[in-house]
XYZ file of C-alpha atoms in Angstrom:
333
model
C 64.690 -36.831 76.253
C 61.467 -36.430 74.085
C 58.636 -34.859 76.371
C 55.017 -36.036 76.280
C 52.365 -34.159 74.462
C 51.346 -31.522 76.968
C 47.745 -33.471 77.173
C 49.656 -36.534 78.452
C 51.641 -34.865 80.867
C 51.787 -36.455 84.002
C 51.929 -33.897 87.567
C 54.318 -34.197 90.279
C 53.362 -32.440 93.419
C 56.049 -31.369 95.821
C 55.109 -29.793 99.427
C 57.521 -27.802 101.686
C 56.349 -29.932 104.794
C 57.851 -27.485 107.628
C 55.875 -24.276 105.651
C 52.714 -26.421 106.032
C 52.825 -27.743 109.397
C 53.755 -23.830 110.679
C 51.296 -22.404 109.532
C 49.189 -25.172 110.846
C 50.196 -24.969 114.260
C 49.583 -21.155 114.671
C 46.328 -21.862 112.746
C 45.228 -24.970 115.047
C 46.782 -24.776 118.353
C 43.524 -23.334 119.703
C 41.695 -26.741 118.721
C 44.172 -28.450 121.039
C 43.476 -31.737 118.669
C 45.459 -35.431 119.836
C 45.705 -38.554 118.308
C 44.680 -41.998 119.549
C 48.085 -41.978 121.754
C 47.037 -38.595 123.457
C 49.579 -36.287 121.558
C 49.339 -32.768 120.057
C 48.109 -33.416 115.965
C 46.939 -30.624 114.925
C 49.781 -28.910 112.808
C 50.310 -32.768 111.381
C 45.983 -33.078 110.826
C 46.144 -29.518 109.379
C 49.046 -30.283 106.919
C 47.428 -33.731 105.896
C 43.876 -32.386 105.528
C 45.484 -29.298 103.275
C 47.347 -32.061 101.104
C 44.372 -34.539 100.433
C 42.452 -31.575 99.478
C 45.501 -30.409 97.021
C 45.673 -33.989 95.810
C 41.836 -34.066 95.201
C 42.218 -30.515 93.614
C 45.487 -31.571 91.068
C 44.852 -35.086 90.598
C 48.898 -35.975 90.723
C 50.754 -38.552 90.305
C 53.316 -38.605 92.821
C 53.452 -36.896 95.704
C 56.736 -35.512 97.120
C 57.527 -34.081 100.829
C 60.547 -32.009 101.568
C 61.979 -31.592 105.326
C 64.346 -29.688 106.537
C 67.471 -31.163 108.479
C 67.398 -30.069 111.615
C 70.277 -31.191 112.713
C 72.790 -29.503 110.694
C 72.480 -26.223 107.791
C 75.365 -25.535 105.204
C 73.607 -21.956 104.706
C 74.177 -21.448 108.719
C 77.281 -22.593 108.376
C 78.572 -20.223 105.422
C 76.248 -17.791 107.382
C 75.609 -17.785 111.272
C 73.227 -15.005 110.841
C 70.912 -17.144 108.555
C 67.571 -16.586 109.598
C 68.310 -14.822 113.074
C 65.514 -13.208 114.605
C 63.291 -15.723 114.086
C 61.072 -16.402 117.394
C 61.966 -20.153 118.726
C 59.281 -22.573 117.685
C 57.356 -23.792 120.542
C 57.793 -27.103 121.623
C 54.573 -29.125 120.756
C 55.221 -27.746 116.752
C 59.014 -29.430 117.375
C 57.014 -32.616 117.992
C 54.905 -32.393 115.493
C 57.715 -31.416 112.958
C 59.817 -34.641 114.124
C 56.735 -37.001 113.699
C 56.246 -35.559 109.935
C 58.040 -37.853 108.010
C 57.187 -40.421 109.823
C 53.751 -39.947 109.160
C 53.941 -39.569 105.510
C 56.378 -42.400 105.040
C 53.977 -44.955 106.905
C 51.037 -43.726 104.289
C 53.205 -44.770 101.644
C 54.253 -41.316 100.353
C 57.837 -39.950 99.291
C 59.698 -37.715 101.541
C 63.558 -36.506 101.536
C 65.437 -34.759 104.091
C 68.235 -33.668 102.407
C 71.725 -33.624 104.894
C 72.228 -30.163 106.013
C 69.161 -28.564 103.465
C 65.729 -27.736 103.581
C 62.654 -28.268 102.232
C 63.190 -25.566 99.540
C 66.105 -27.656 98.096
C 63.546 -30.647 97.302
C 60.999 -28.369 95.736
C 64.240 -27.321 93.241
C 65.214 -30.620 92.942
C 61.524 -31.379 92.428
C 60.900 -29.070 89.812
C 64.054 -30.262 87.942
C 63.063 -33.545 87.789
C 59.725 -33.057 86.294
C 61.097 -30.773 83.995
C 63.848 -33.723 82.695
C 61.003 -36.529 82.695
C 58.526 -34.566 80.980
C 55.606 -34.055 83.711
C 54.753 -30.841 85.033
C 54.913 -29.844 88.584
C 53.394 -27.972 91.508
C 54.835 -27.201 94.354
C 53.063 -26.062 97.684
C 55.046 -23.624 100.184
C 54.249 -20.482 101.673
C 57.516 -19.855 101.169
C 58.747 -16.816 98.284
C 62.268 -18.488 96.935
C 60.249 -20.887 95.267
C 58.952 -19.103 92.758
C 62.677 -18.900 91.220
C 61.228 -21.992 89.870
C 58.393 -20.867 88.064
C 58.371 -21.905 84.311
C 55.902 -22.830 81.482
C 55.112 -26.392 83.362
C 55.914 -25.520 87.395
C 53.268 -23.517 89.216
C 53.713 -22.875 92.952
C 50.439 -22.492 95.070
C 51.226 -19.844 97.564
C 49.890 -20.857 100.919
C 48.044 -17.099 102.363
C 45.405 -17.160 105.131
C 42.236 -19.019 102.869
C 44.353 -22.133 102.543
C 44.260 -24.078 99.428
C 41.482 -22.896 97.444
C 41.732 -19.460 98.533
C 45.797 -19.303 97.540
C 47.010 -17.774 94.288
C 48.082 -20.474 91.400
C 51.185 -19.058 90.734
C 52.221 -18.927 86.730
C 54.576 -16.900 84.563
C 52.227 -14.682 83.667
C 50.796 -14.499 87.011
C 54.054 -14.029 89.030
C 54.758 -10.765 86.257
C 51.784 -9.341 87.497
C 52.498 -9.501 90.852
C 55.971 -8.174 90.910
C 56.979 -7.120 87.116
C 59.088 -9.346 86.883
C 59.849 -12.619 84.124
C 60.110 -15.794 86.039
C 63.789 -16.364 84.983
C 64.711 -12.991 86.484
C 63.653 -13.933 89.916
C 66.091 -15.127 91.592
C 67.771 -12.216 90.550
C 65.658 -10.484 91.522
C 65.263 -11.776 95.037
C 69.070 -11.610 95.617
C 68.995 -7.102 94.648
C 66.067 -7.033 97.340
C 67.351 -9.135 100.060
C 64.785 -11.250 102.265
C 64.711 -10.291 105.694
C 62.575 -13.137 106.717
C 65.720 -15.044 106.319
C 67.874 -12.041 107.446
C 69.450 -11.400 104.110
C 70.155 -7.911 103.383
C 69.873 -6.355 99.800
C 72.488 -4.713 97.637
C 72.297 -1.158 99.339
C 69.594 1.304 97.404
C 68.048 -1.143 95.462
C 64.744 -1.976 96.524
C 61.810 -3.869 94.938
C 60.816 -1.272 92.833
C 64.454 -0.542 91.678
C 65.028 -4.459 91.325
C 62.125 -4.838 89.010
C 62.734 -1.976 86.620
C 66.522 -2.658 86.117
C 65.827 -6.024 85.423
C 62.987 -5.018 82.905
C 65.011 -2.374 81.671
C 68.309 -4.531 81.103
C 66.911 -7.835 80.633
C 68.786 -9.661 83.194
C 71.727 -9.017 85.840
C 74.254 -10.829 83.897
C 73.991 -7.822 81.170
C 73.760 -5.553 84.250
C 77.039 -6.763 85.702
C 79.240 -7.224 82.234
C 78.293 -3.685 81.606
C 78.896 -2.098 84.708
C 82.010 -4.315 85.100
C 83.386 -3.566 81.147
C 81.877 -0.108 80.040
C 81.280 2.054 83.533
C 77.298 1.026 83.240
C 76.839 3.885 80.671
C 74.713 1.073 78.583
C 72.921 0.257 81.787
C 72.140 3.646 82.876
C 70.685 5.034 79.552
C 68.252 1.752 79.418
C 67.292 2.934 82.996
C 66.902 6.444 81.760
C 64.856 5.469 78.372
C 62.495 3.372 80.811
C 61.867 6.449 83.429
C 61.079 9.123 80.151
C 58.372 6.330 79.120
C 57.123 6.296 82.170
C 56.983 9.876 82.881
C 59.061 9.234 85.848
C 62.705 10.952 87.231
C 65.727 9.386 85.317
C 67.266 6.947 87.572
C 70.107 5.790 85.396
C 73.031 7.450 87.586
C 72.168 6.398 91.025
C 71.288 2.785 90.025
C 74.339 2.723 88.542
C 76.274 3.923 91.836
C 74.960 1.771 93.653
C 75.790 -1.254 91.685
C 79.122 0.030 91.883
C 79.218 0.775 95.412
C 82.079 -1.248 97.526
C 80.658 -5.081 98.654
C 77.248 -4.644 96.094
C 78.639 -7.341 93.698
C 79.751 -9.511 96.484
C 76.261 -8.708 98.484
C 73.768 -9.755 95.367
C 76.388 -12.963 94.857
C 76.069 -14.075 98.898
C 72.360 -13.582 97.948
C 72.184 -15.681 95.001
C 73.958 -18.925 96.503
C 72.173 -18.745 99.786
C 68.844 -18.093 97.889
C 69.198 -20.569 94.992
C 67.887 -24.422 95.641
C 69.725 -27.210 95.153
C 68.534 -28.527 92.005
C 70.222 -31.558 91.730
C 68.994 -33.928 94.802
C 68.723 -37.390 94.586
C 64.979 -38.321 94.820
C 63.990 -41.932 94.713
C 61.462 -41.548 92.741
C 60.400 -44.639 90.225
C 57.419 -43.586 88.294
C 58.345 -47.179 86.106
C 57.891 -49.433 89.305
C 54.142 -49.330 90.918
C 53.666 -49.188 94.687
C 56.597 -47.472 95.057
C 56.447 -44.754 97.875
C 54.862 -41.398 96.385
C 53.415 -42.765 93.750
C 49.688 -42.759 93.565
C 47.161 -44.251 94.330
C 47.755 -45.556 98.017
C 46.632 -48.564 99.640
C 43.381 -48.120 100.969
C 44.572 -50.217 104.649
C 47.271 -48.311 105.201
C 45.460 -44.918 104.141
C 42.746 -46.212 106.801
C 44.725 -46.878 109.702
C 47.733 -44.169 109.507
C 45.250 -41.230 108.906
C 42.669 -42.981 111.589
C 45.299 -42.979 113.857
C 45.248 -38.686 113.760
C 41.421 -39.270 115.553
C 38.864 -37.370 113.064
C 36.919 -39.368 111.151
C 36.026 -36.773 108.178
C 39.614 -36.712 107.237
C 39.759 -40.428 107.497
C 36.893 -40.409 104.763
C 37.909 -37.953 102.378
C 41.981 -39.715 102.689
C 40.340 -42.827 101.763
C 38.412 -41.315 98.852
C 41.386 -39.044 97.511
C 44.406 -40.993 98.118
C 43.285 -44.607 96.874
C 41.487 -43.317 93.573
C 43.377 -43.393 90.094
C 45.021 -40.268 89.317
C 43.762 -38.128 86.560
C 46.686 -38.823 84.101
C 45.312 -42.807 84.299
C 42.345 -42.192 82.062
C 44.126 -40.172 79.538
């Protein structure tokens, strides 16, 4: 496929719905907001308001929602510890999370709930499919596995505590300096530290740190692993070594390498790496060729009116109508 010209690049923003409407309710709950009907809205106002004000900030061209299935979880099932620990979500954010796509889908915007995924396996799937059509993407998540798919044209804005125009834009570049790490190397990354939020334990005695200096020092885990697997790591350990006398730092080359080749720390980083990688290959309805068709934009100004009216405060209902039923920037290119 030939790609646009990076100048006429069309956007494609994808937004990890659950990450959104959490942080929402824990945000909110004190405003104790309703709708017209008299129930709880303010996780669903706080995600909406946070997305019109992404949309006015991007300019997109399509806007896509991932949900999670609740009702089922292949990583629970290859895993019943997936994510244990976590404190039950109180019941009026269970509402709130069940009305979601509703929501969205009567505004006229895409959403997927992929059977027995989550909302991280549409913003893989998301990023995939800008990267085959030749747009670039964002995705919005407050959610860390996502920057696996950081690249040259997908950016993930981190949700933290100043929402979105206090969050970090998340690039290549940007992403190194955070953790020292290259964005292909993530995942990789990810799956030698382990991620407790989802209770996923590490390979034993490698921890950030460690993590990002192997992978700096070997250039990725697939030279790590043929190495330790075909020549006793000796190749692996001396890169280690070289990087610690640079450094001024205590050679590490040894114990990195005994612990890589510790019982169950190949199998450990491999659990890591399928649970951790998204499904990249979803089916998402999208038809940038056919107009009107759900998440593209713009949106029709009646149905922008009444579904957002419906959520009972009027300055979102203005700014929705102002945001959503405008051109997107890509149209006067």
């Amino acid at each position: 496929m030939t790609h646009p010209d990076d100048d006429t690049r069309k956007l494609l923003l994808v937004v990890d719905a659950p990450s959104l409407l959490h942080r929402n309710h824990h945000a909110r709950a004190h405003t104790r907001a309703l709708d017209r009907a008299g129930r709880p809205v303010w996780a669903l106002h706080g995600m909406l308001r946070q997305i019109i004000e992404s949309i006015d900030r991007f300019a997109p061209d399509a806007v896509l929602f991932g949900l999670d299935d609740r009702t089922a979880s292949v990583r629970r099932d290859a895993y019943p510890a997936y994510k244990a620990g976590r404190a039950e979500k109180h019941p009026e954010l269970i509402r709130q999370l069940e009305r979601a796509g509703a929501l969205l889908d009567a505004l006229g915007l895409a959403t997927l709930t992929p059977p027995g995924l989550e909302a991280d396996d549409v913003s893989a799937s998301g990023a995939a499919w800008a990267g085959r059509h030749g747009w670039d993407c964002v995705i919005i998540t407050s959610d860390r596995d996502t920057f696996a798919h950081i690249s040259d044209h997908t950016k993930v804005l981190r949700l933290i505590d100043g929402g979105i125009n206090g969050s970090p834009l998340l690039d290549p570049r940007r992403l190194h300096t955070m953790y020292g790490v290259a964005a292909e190397n993530y995942l990789a990354y990810a799956a030698l530290r382990g991620d407790a939020s989802d209770n996923l334990p590490g390979v034993p005695g490698i921890g950030e740190k460690t993590a990002a200096i192997l992978l700096k020092a070997a250039g990725s885990m697939q030279a790590v692993w043929a190495d330790v697997e075909h020549g006793d790591g000796s190749t692996v350990a001396a890169a280690l070594d070289s990087w610690a006398v640079d450094n001024g730092s205590p050679r590490l080359g040894a114990r990195v390498v005994r612990h890589l080749t510790a019982p169950g720390a190949r199998e450990r980083y491999d659990f890591n790496v399928s649970m951790m990688r998204g499904h990249d290959d979803l089916e998402l309805g999208l038809t940038p060729d056919v107009p009107g068709t759900p998440g593209l934009l713009p949106l029709d100004v009646d149905r922008v009116s009444r579904v957002v009216g419906f959520l009972n405060v009027e300055a979102t209902t203005s700014l929705a109508v102002r945001v959503l039923t405008g051109a997107p920037a890509s149209a006067g290119r």
